CSV table of C-alpha atoms and ligand atoms in Angstrom, one decimal:
chain,number,residue,atom,x,y,z
A,300,MET,CA,27.6,94.4,72.0
A,301,LYS,CA,31.4,94.8,70.9
A,302,SER,CA,29.5,96.0,67.4
A,303,TYR,CA,27.2,98.1,69.2
A,304,CYS,CA,30.6,99.8,70.8
A,305,LEU,CA,31.7,99.8,67.4
A,306,GLU,CA,28.9,101.6,65.5
A,307,ALA,CA,28.4,104.1,67.8
A,308,MET,CA,32.5,105.0,67.8
A,309,ASP,CA,32.3,105.1,63.4
A,310,ALA,CA,29.2,106.9,64.1
A,311,ALA,CA,31.2,109.3,65.9
A,312,LYS,CA,34.3,109.6,64.2
A,313,ALA,CA,32.1,109.9,61.1
A,314,LEU,CA,30.6,113.0,62.1
A,315,GLY,CA,33.8,115.0,63.5
A,316,ALA,CA,34.8,113.7,67.0
A,317,GLY,CA,38.7,113.6,67.4
A,318,TYR,CA,38.0,111.4,70.2
A,319,ALA,CA,35.0,109.3,71.3
A,320,ASP,CA,34.3,106.7,73.9
A,321,VAL,CA,31.0,104.8,74.4
A,322,ARG,CA,30.1,102.4,77.6
A,323,ILE,CA,27.3,100.1,77.5
A,324,ILE,CA,25.9,99.2,80.7
A,325,ASP,CA,23.7,97.1,82.1
A,326,TYR,CA,23.0,97.4,85.3
A,327,ARG,CA,21.3,95.2,88.1
A,328,ARG,CA,20.6,96.3,91.9
A,329,GLU,CA,18.5,94.5,94.4
A,330,ALA,CA,17.2,96.2,97.9
A,331,VAL,CA,15.4,94.3,100.9
A,332,ALA,CA,14.9,96.3,104.0
A,333,LEU,CA,13.0,95.4,107.0
A,334,ARG,CA,11.7,98.3,109.9
A,335,ASN,CA,10.1,97.2,112.8
A,336,GLY,CA,9.2,93.0,111.5
A,337,CYS,CA,7.9,94.6,108.3
A,338,PRO,CA,9.5,94.7,104.9
A,339,CYS,CA,9.2,98.4,104.0
A,340,ASN,CA,11.1,98.3,100.8
A,341,LEU,CA,11.7,95.3,98.7
A,342,THR,CA,13.1,96.5,94.9
A,343,SER,CA,14.7,95.1,92.4
A,344,SER,CA,15.4,97.0,89.2
A,345,GLN,CA,17.5,96.6,85.9
A,346,SER,CA,18.7,99.5,83.6
A,347,LEU,CA,20.4,99.6,80.1
A,348,GLY,CA,21.9,101.7,78.4
A,349,ALA,CA,24.6,103.9,76.4
A,350,GLY,CA,26.2,107.0,77.1
A,351,ILE,CA,28.7,108.4,74.4
A,352,ARG,CA,31.3,111.1,75.3
A,353,VAL,CA,33.3,113.0,72.2
A,354,LEU,CA,35.4,115.7,71.9
A,355,VAL,CA,34.9,118.1,68.8
A,356,ASN,CA,37.1,121.4,68.2
A,357,GLY,CA,38.9,120.4,71.8
A,358,ALA,CA,35.1,120.4,73.7
A,359,TRP,CA,33.2,117.8,75.4
A,360,GLY,CA,29.6,116.6,74.1
A,361,PHE,CA,28.2,114.1,75.9
A,362,ALA,CA,24.6,111.9,75.4
A,363,SER,CA,23.0,108.6,76.5
A,364,THR,CA,20.1,106.7,75.2
A,365,ASN,CA,18.4,103.4,76.6
A,366,GLN,CA,17.8,102.6,73.7
A,367,VAL,CA,21.2,100.0,72.7
A,368,SER,CA,20.5,99.6,69.2
A,369,THR,CA,22.5,100.9,65.8
A,370,ALA,CA,20.1,103.8,65.3
A,371,SER,CA,20.0,104.8,68.4
A,372,LEU,CA,23.6,104.7,69.3
A,373,LYS,CA,24.1,106.9,65.8
A,374,GLU,CA,21.3,109.5,67.2
A,375,THR,CA,22.9,109.4,69.9
A,376,ALA,CA,26.6,110.0,68.7
A,377,ALA,CA,25.4,112.7,66.4
A,378,LYS,CA,23.5,114.4,69.8
A,379,ALA,CA,26.9,114.4,71.3
A,380,VAL,CA,29.0,115.7,68.5
A,381,ALA,CA,26.2,118.5,68.1
A,382,ILE,CA,26.7,119.7,72.2
A,383,ALA,CA,30.1,119.5,71.2
A,384,ARG,CA,30.2,121.5,68.6
A,385,ALA,CA,28.1,123.8,70.7
A,386,SER,CA,30.3,123.8,73.4
A,387,ALA,CA,33.3,124.5,71.0
A,388,GLN,CA,31.7,128.1,71.0
A,389,VAL,CA,32.5,129.2,74.4
A,390,LYS,CA,35.4,127.0,75.3
A,391,LYS,CA,38.4,128.5,77.2
A,392,GLN,CA,40.7,126.0,76.0
A,393,ASP,CA,41.1,123.1,74.3
A,394,VAL,CA,40.8,119.9,76.5
A,395,LYS,CA,43.9,117.9,76.1
A,396,LEU,CA,44.2,114.4,77.4
A,397,ALA,CA,47.1,112.8,78.6
A,398,PRO,CA,47.8,109.7,76.8
A,399,LYS,CA,47.5,105.9,77.5
A,400,PRO,CA,47.9,102.3,76.4
A,401,ALA,CA,45.2,100.8,74.2
A,402,VAL,CA,43.9,97.8,75.9
A,403,GLU,CA,41.9,94.9,75.1
A,404,ASP,CA,41.1,93.4,78.1
A,405,PHE,CA,38.3,91.7,80.7
A,406,TRP,CA,38.0,92.3,84.8
A,407,GLY,CA,35.5,91.1,86.7
A,408,THR,CA,35.2,91.2,90.6
A,409,PRO,CA,36.1,88.4,92.9
A,410,PHE,CA,33.2,86.3,94.5
A,411,THR,CA,31.9,83.6,96.6
A,412,ILE,CA,28.2,83.7,96.6
A,413,ASP,CA,26.3,85.3,93.6
A,414,PRO,CA,23.8,87.5,95.8
A,415,PHE,CA,21.5,87.3,93.1
A,416,ARG,CA,21.1,83.6,93.2
A,417,VAL,CA,20.0,83.4,97.3
A,418,SER,CA,16.3,83.5,97.6
A,419,LEU,CA,14.2,86.6,99.2
A,420,GLU,CA,13.2,84.1,102.2
A,421,GLU,CA,16.7,83.4,103.6
A,422,LYS,CA,17.4,87.3,102.7
A,423,LEU,CA,14.1,88.5,105.0
A,424,GLY,CA,15.1,85.2,107.5
A,425,LEU,CA,18.2,86.7,108.5
A,426,LEU,CA,16.5,90.5,108.7
A,427,SER,CA,13.9,88.8,110.7
A,428,ARG,CA,15.9,87.4,113.2
A,429,ILE,CA,17.9,90.4,113.9
A,430,ASP,CA,15.1,92.6,114.1
A,431,ALA,CA,13.4,90.2,116.6
A,432,VAL,CA,16.3,90.2,118.8
A,433,LEU,CA,17.1,94.2,118.7
A,434,ARG,CA,13.6,94.6,119.5
A,435,LYS,CA,13.7,92.5,122.7
A,436,LYS,CA,13.8,95.3,125.0
A,437,PRO,CA,10.9,98.4,125.2
A,438,GLU,CA,13.5,101.1,125.2
A,439,VAL,CA,14.5,100.0,121.3
A,440,LYS,CA,11.6,101.8,118.9
A,441,VAL,CA,12.8,101.1,115.3
A,442,ALA,CA,15.2,98.7,114.4
A,443,SER,CA,17.1,98.1,110.8
A,444,SER,CA,17.8,95.9,108.7
A,445,ALA,CA,18.8,95.7,105.7
A,446,MET,CA,21.0,94.4,101.8
A,447,GLN,CA,21.8,96.2,99.2
A,448,PHE,CA,23.2,94.4,95.9
A,449,ALA,CA,24.4,95.6,92.3
A,450,ARG,CA,26.2,94.3,90.1
A,451,GLU,CA,27.1,96.4,86.8
A,452,LYS,CA,28.4,95.2,83.3
A,453,GLN,CA,30.5,97.4,81.3
A,454,TRP,CA,31.7,97.1,77.6
A,455,TYR,CA,33.8,99.8,77.0
A,456,MET,CA,35.0,101.7,73.6
A,457,ASP,CA,37.3,104.5,73.4
A,458,SER,CA,39.0,106.0,69.9
A,459,ASP,CA,42.0,105.4,71.2
A,460,GLY,CA,41.8,101.3,70.8
A,461,SER,CA,40.8,100.2,73.7
A,462,PHE,CA,38.1,98.1,74.1
A,463,ILE,CA,37.0,96.8,78.0
A,464,VAL,CA,34.3,94.6,79.8
A,465,GLN,CA,34.2,95.1,83.0
A,466,ASP,CA,31.9,92.6,85.9
A,467,LEU,CA,31.8,95.1,88.6
A,468,LEU,CA,30.0,93.7,91.8
A,469,ARG,CA,29.3,95.6,95.2
A,470,SER,CA,27.0,93.9,97.5
A,471,GLY,CA,26.2,95.6,101.9
A,472,ALA,CA,24.2,94.5,104.7
A,473,GLY,CA,24.0,95.7,108.1
A,474,PHE,CA,21.5,97.2,111.0
A,475,SER,CA,20.5,99.5,113.7
A,476,ALA,CA,18.3,100.1,116.9
A,477,THR,CA,16.9,103.5,117.6
A,478,ALA,CA,16.1,103.4,121.7
A,479,VAL,CA,14.3,106.2,123.1
A,480,GLY,CA,13.9,107.2,126.5
A,481,GLY,CA,13.9,110.2,129.3
A,482,GLY,CA,13.9,112.4,126.7
A,483,GLU,CA,16.8,111.2,124.7
A,484,VAL,CA,17.1,108.8,121.2
A,485,GLN,CA,19.5,107.0,120.9
A,486,ILE,CA,21.1,105.1,118.1
A,487,ARG,CA,23.8,101.9,117.3
A,488,SER,CA,24.4,101.0,114.5
A,489,TYR,CA,26.1,97.5,112.8
A,490,PRO,CA,28.8,97.2,111.2
A,491,GLN,CA,28.4,100.6,110.7
A,492,SER,CA,26.4,103.4,110.1
A,493,TRP,CA,23.9,104.5,106.7
A,494,GLY,CA,23.2,101.1,105.4
A,495,GLY,CA,25.7,99.0,107.1
A,496,ASN,CA,28.9,98.2,105.0
A,497,HIS,CA,29.4,97.2,101.4
A,498,LYS,CA,32.3,95.8,99.5
A,499,ALA,CA,32.9,94.9,96.0
A,500,MET,CA,32.3,90.9,97.0
A,501,GLY,CA,29.5,88.5,96.7
A,502,TYR,CA,26.9,87.5,99.5
A,503,GLU,CA,29.5,86.0,102.1
A,504,ILE,CA,29.8,90.1,103.1
A,505,VAL,CA,26.5,89.5,105.5
A,506,THR,CA,28.2,86.3,107.0
A,507,ALA,CA,31.7,87.6,107.5
A,508,TYR,CA,30.5,90.4,109.8
A,509,ASP,CA,28.2,87.7,112.1
A,510,LEU,CA,25.4,90.1,112.0
A,511,LEU,CA,22.9,88.2,114.0
A,512,GLY,CA,25.5,87.5,116.9
A,513,ASN,CA,26.3,91.3,117.3
A,514,ALA,CA,22.4,92.5,117.6
A,515,GLU,CA,22.3,91.9,121.0
A,516,ARG,CA,25.6,94.0,121.9
A,517,ILE,CA,24.3,96.8,119.9
A,518,ARG,CA,20.9,96.6,120.9
A,519,ASP,CA,21.8,96.7,124.8
A,520,GLU,CA,24.2,99.9,124.0
A,521,ALA,CA,21.8,101.8,122.5
A,522,VAL,CA,19.5,101.5,125.5
A,523,ALA,CA,22.7,101.7,127.6
A,524,LEU,CA,23.2,105.6,126.2
A,525,LEU,CA,20.1,106.7,127.1
A,526,THR,CA,21.0,107.0,130.5
A,527,ALA,CA,24.7,107.2,130.1
A,528,PRO,CA,26.6,110.5,131.3
A,529,GLU,CA,27.2,113.0,128.0
A,530,CYS,CA,30.7,113.7,126.3
A,531,PRO,CA,33.5,115.6,128.7
A,532,SER,CA,34.4,119.2,126.9
A,533,GLY,CA,37.6,119.6,126.6
A,534,LYS,CA,41.0,118.6,124.7
A,535,LYS,CA,41.6,115.1,124.6
A,536,ASP,CA,43.2,112.2,123.0
A,537,LEU,CA,41.1,110.4,120.6
A,538,ILE,CA,40.8,107.2,119.4
A,539,LEU,CA,38.9,106.7,116.3
A,540,ASP,CA,37.5,103.0,115.0
A,541,GLY,CA,37.4,102.2,111.3
A,542,PRO,CA,34.1,103.4,110.7
A,543,GLN,CA,34.2,107.1,112.0
A,544,LEU,CA,37.7,107.0,110.2
A,545,ALA,CA,36.9,106.2,107.0
A,546,LEU,CA,34.8,109.1,107.0
A,547,GLN,CA,37.7,111.3,108.2
A,548,ILE,CA,39.7,109.7,105.4
A,549,HIS,CA,36.5,110.4,102.9
A,550,GLU,CA,35.8,114.5,103.9
A,551,SER,CA,39.7,115.9,105.0
A,552,VAL,CA,41.4,114.0,102.4
A,553,GLY,CA,39.4,112.7,99.8
A,554,HIS,CA,37.3,115.4,98.8
A,555,PRO,CA,40.2,118.0,98.8
A,556,ASN,CA,42.6,115.6,97.1
A,557,GLU,CA,40.1,116.2,93.5
A,558,LEU,CA,42.0,117.5,91.3
A,559,ASP,CA,39.0,119.1,89.6
A,560,ARG,CA,38.4,121.2,92.7
A,561,VAL,CA,42.0,121.9,93.4
A,562,LEU,CA,42.0,123.5,90.2
A,563,GLY,CA,38.3,125.2,90.7
A,564,PHE,CA,37.0,123.4,88.1
A,565,GLU,CA,34.2,121.9,90.6
A,566,ALA,CA,32.7,123.1,93.7
A,567,ASN,CA,29.1,121.5,93.8
A,568,TYR,CA,28.0,119.6,97.1
A,569,ALA,CA,31.5,119.4,98.7
A,570,GLY,CA,33.0,122.9,98.1
A,571,ARG,CA,36.2,123.7,96.8
A,572,SER,CA,40.0,122.7,98.5
A,573,PHE,CA,42.4,124.2,100.8
A,574,MET,CA,45.2,121.8,99.3
A,575,VAL,CA,46.2,123.6,96.2
A,576,PRO,CA,49.0,123.6,94.2
A,577,GLU,CA,51.6,125.8,95.5
A,578,LEU,CA,51.5,124.0,98.6
A,579,HIS,CA,52.4,120.4,96.8
A,580,ARG,CA,55.2,121.9,95.2
A,581,THR,CA,56.7,122.8,98.5
A,582,GLY,CA,56.5,119.5,100.5
A,583,PHE,CA,53.2,120.3,102.6
A,584,GLN,CA,52.8,118.6,105.1
A,585,TYR,CA,49.2,116.9,105.5
A,586,GLY,CA,50.1,114.7,108.6
A,587,SER,CA,52.1,113.4,111.8
A,588,GLU,CA,55.1,111.0,110.0
A,589,ILE,CA,53.7,108.1,110.6
A,590,VAL,CA,50.7,109.1,107.9
A,591,ASN,CA,50.5,107.1,104.7
A,592,LEU,CA,47.4,108.1,103.1
A,593,VAL,CA,47.4,104.8,99.7
A,594,ALA,CA,44.8,105.4,97.0
A,595,ASP,CA,44.5,101.9,95.9
A,596,CYS,CA,41.8,100.8,93.0
A,597,THR,CA,42.8,97.3,93.1
A,598,VAL,CA,42.5,96.6,96.9
A,599,PRO,CA,41.0,93.4,97.3
A,600,GLY,CA,37.3,94.3,98.2
A,601,GLY,CA,37.0,98.0,97.6
A,602,LEU,CA,33.9,99.1,96.3
A,603,ALA,CA,36.4,101.0,93.7
A,604,THR,CA,38.3,98.7,92.8
A,605,PHE,CA,37.7,97.8,89.0
A,606,GLY,CA,40.1,97.4,86.1
A,607,TYR,CA,39.9,100.7,84.5
A,608,ASP,CA,38.1,103.6,85.2
A,609,ASP,CA,36.2,105.5,82.3
A,610,ASP,CA,38.8,106.9,80.4
A,611,GLY,CA,39.5,103.2,79.9
A,612,VAL,CA,42.9,103.9,82.2
A,613,ARG,CA,44.2,100.7,84.6
A,614,ALA,CA,43.7,101.1,88.4
A,615,GLU,CA,46.5,101.7,90.4
A,616,ARG,CA,48.0,102.2,93.7
A,617,PHE,CA,49.1,105.6,94.4
A,618,HIS,CA,50.6,107.4,97.6
A,619,VAL,CA,47.8,110.7,98.2
A,620,VAL,CA,50.4,111.4,101.7
A,621,GLN,CA,53.4,109.5,102.2
A,622,ASN,CA,55.1,110.0,105.7
A,623,GLY,CA,53.8,113.4,106.4
A,624,ILE,CA,54.1,114.7,102.8
A,625,HIS,CA,51.6,115.9,100.2
A,626,ARG,CA,52.3,113.2,97.3
A,627,ASN,CA,49.7,113.3,94.8
A,628,TRP,CA,46.0,114.3,93.7
A,629,PHE,CA,43.3,112.6,92.2
A,630,THR,CA,43.3,113.1,88.5
A,631,THR,CA,42.0,112.2,85.4
A,632,ARG,CA,43.3,112.1,81.5
A,633,GLU,CA,41.9,115.7,81.1
A,634,THR,CA,43.0,117.1,84.6
A,635,ALA,CA,46.5,115.3,84.4
A,636,PRO,CA,48.3,117.7,81.9
A,637,LEU,CA,47.0,120.4,83.5
A,638,VAL,CA,49.1,120.5,86.4
A,639,GLY,CA,51.6,119.0,84.5
A,640,LEU,CA,51.6,115.1,85.0
A,641,GLU,CA,52.3,113.4,82.1
A,642,ARG,CA,49.4,110.6,82.7
A,643,SER,CA,45.9,110.2,84.3
A,644,ASN,CA,46.3,108.1,88.0
A,645,GLY,CA,42.6,106.5,86.9
A,646,CYS,CA,40.0,108.3,88.8
A,647,ASN,CA,37.5,109.5,86.3
A,648,ARG,CA,34.1,107.7,87.0
A,649,ALA,CA,30.9,107.9,85.6
A,650,ASP,CA,27.5,107.0,87.4
A,651,GLY,CA,25.5,104.6,85.0
A,652,PHE,CA,25.3,105.2,81.2
A,653,ASN,CA,24.0,108.2,81.4
A,654,ASN,CA,25.9,110.6,83.3
A,655,ILE,CA,29.4,111.8,82.1
A,656,PRO,CA,32.7,111.1,84.0
A,657,ILE,CA,33.8,113.4,86.6
A,658,THR,CA,36.7,113.1,88.9
A,659,ARG,CA,35.9,110.7,91.6
A,660,ILE,CA,37.4,109.6,95.2
A,661,PRO,CA,39.1,106.2,94.6
A,662,ASN,CA,39.6,103.5,97.2
A,663,LEU,CA,41.6,105.7,99.9
A,664,SER,CA,42.8,104.0,103.1
A,665,LEU,CA,45.2,105.1,105.7
A,666,MET,CA,47.7,102.4,105.9
A,667,PRO,CA,48.0,100.2,109.1
A,668,GLY,CA,50.7,101.2,112.5
A,669,SER,CA,52.2,98.9,114.8
A,670,TRP,CA,50.1,99.0,117.1
A,671,THR,CA,47.8,96.4,119.2
A,672,TYR,CA,44.2,97.6,120.5
A,673,ASP,CA,44.9,96.7,124.0
A,674,ASP,CA,48.3,98.5,124.1
A,675,LEU,CA,47.1,101.6,122.2
A,676,ILE,CA,44.1,101.8,125.2
A,677,ALA,CA,47.1,100.7,127.7
A,678,ASP,CA,49.4,104.0,126.2
A,679,THR,CA,46.7,107.2,126.3
A,680,ARG,CA,46.2,108.3,130.2
A,681,ASP,CA,43.3,110.6,129.1
A,682,GLY,CA,41.2,109.3,126.1
A,683,ILE,CA,38.0,108.6,124.2
A,684,ILE,CA,37.0,105.9,121.9
A,685,MET,CA,34.7,107.6,119.0
A,686,GLU,CA,32.7,105.0,117.3
A,687,VAL,CA,30.7,105.1,114.4
A,688,ASN,CA,29.4,108.3,112.8
A,689,LYS,CA,26.5,109.9,112.9
A,690,SER,CA,26.9,113.2,112.4
A,691,TRP,CA,29.5,115.7,110.3
A,692,SER,CA,30.0,118.9,109.1
A,693,ILE,CA,33.3,120.3,106.9
A,694,ASP,CA,33.5,123.9,105.5
A,695,GLN,CA,33.9,125.0,101.9
A,696,MET,CA,37.7,124.4,101.7
A,697,ARG,CA,37.6,121.3,103.7
A,698,ARG,CA,39.8,122.6,106.6
A,699,ASN,CA,37.5,123.2,109.4
A,700,PHE,CA,35.5,119.9,109.9
A,701,GLN,CA,32.5,118.2,113.1
A,702,PHE,CA,31.8,114.8,113.5
A,703,GLY,CA,29.4,113.1,116.0
A,704,CYS,CA,29.6,109.7,116.7
A,705,GLU,CA,27.5,106.8,117.7
A,706,ILE,CA,28.6,106.0,121.1
A,707,GLY,CA,32.0,107.2,122.9
A,708,ARG,CA,34.2,105.1,125.7
A,709,VAL,CA,36.4,107.2,127.8
A,710,VAL,CA,39.6,105.9,128.2
A,711,LYS,CA,41.5,106.8,131.9
A,712,ASN,CA,45.5,106.0,132.8
A,713,GLY,CA,45.0,103.0,130.2
A,714,ARG,CA,41.9,101.3,130.9
A,715,ILE,CA,38.1,102.0,129.4
A,716,THR,CA,35.9,103.6,132.4
A,717,GLY,CA,32.5,103.4,131.1
A,718,ILE,CA,30.7,105.0,127.8
A,719,VAL,CA,29.4,108.3,126.9
A,720,ARG,CA,26.5,109.7,125.5
A,721,ASN,CA,26.7,112.0,122.1
A,722,PRO,CA,30.3,112.1,121.5
A,723,ASN,CA,32.4,114.5,118.8
A,724,TYR,CA,34.9,116.5,118.1
A,725,GLN,CA,35.9,119.0,115.6
A,726,GLY,CA,39.6,120.2,114.2
A,727,ASP,CA,41.8,121.6,111.6
A,728,THR,CA,42.7,119.3,108.7
A,729,PRO,CA,46.6,119.4,108.8
A,730,VAL,CA,46.7,120.3,112.4
A,731,PHE,CA,44.6,116.9,113.1
A,732,TRP,CA,46.6,114.8,111.1
A,733,GLY,CA,49.6,116.0,112.0
A,734,ASN,CA,48.2,114.9,115.3
A,735,CYS,CA,47.9,111.8,114.6
A,736,ASP,CA,50.2,109.2,116.7
A,737,ALA,CA,49.0,105.8,117.1
A,738,ILE,CA,47.4,103.5,114.7
A,739,CYS,CA,46.6,100.0,115.3
A,740,ASN,CA,48.2,96.9,113.1
A,741,GLN,CA,47.0,95.1,110.2
A,742,ASP,CA,44.8,92.7,112.2
A,743,TYR,CA,42.8,95.5,113.3
A,744,TRP,CA,42.6,97.2,109.6
A,745,ASP,CA,39.3,97.0,107.6
A,746,LEU,CA,37.2,98.5,104.2
A,747,TRP,CA,34.9,100.6,104.7
A,748,GLY,CA,32.4,101.4,102.0
A,749,VAL,CA,30.8,104.7,101.3
A,750,ILE,CA,27.7,104.6,99.1
A,751,ASN,CA,26.7,107.9,98.2
A,752,CYS,CA,29.2,110.7,97.6
A,753,GLY,CA,27.7,112.7,95.6
A,754,LYS,CA,28.9,115.5,93.4
A,755,GLY,CA,28.1,116.7,90.3
A,756,GLN,CA,25.1,118.8,88.6
A,757,PRO,CA,23.1,117.3,87.3
A,758,GLY,CA,23.7,115.2,90.6
A,759,GLN,CA,25.8,111.8,90.5
A,760,THR,CA,26.1,109.2,93.0
A,761,ALA,CA,29.7,107.3,93.2
A,762,GLU,CA,31.1,104.7,96.1
A,763,MET,CA,34.1,104.1,97.2
A,764,SER,CA,36.2,102.4,100.1
A,765,HIS,CA,38.2,104.3,103.4
A,766,GLY,CA,40.5,101.2,105.0
A,767,GLY,CA,41.6,102.1,108.4
A,768,ALA,CA,42.6,100.5,112.1
A,769,PRO,CA,41.9,102.2,115.3
A,770,THR,CA,44.0,105.4,115.2
A,771,ARG,CA,44.8,108.1,117.8
A,772,PHE,CA,45.1,111.7,117.5
A,773,ARG,CA,46.5,113.7,120.4
A,774,ASN,CA,44.9,116.6,122.0
A,775,VAL,CA,41.7,117.3,120.1
A,776,GLU,CA,38.9,119.4,121.4
A,777,VAL,CA,36.0,116.8,121.6
A,778,GLY,CA,32.6,117.7,123.4
A,779,ILE,CA,31.6,120.5,121.7
A,780,ARG,CA,28.0,122.1,122.8
A,781,GLY,CA,25.4,123.7,120.6
B,206,LIG,ZN1,31.8,112.3,99.2
């Protein structure tokens, strides 16, 4: 593959590219899903291709091919250069890339069990046992369980002297029970909604969450929600579990800190951002003093954990919010210099070989605090715990949001007194994070994967993880009706 990369580089440079990079990607995916005892999705796919990105006269061109051959790579390089020449005629300013060191390196996801070597019988067998437990109660009308695996081998080379090989592995599993009765439909999922939890690891994720051991509890909670009272309305103390906190971080801290959105280059899907450079310069208070939100593409298990991003910039760890104060954006080699930064912090990623890299949310986590869960409950007078995301909505500037969760647990005078259905809450990003007053410790902290973050035109999907432990926010509007 290295010789193919060299051929693509040589072709692009010979045609006049001032900068060029090539990514050859061999992508293998497998999905196994069961619905009410029947396999509803058994897919295995593999793709191989190359994407070439060039700068000519200060403008980008990109082209891709699913034929990794000398002839095809030369043709693709020529296409990318032609597109760049055309783009240069309408450019507003020259693209200037922040410097970075040239490296030759290999990076691979650490794992114990290769999921592609585990038999389909074993995977379906476990899902069938879970399915049987979920459907033991007649109120459960839909039992869904699934596993997904992806292996992405990348060969990257750029004209700034880097050649990087990466072997990334992602695995995920989970299930849900949908109960119907008395005009109500209620769902419970484990370990989180939207297909389970996913991490950069091997098949060992399946045993790590004891899926079968939790099936009975999740099923019974779905059924109990059918007759549970509605979530009360008013201002309460809100405790979010890890999976819901992950989406809260994703939507109200992740997207608003993508520098392309901040600068107005990007407004698809998720809109723009309230977080503008002027706010950053004045030391914007994003949250309370205990709020430390850390981007980390080196954290073990993160879906965005890798050696290098698609600019060939080494993965790093940095604060987005430190002791409540805004510190950093997510940048690329192209966007970092636009706000006076000397170097990129490695957030440029592409979906497969056939897309150009764009600014992406990295792994982004709320650092753990010092509380035990029991102490946190004991310290709460009038609150609601909300677990596992069910719905979300956030405005185009990423300030006003409303989230719905699968289950609420009422806390009165330091004790959990019962469950409520259809719990939801709303808030304003800096006010909400400003009311964060207690975070559980490392023992309760985990990484929660997002596998479907959509962005760009044409649309691209990216994966990242958000870490968090149960966290309390004071004085939050809950139980919004209508
Ligand atoms: Zn997203």
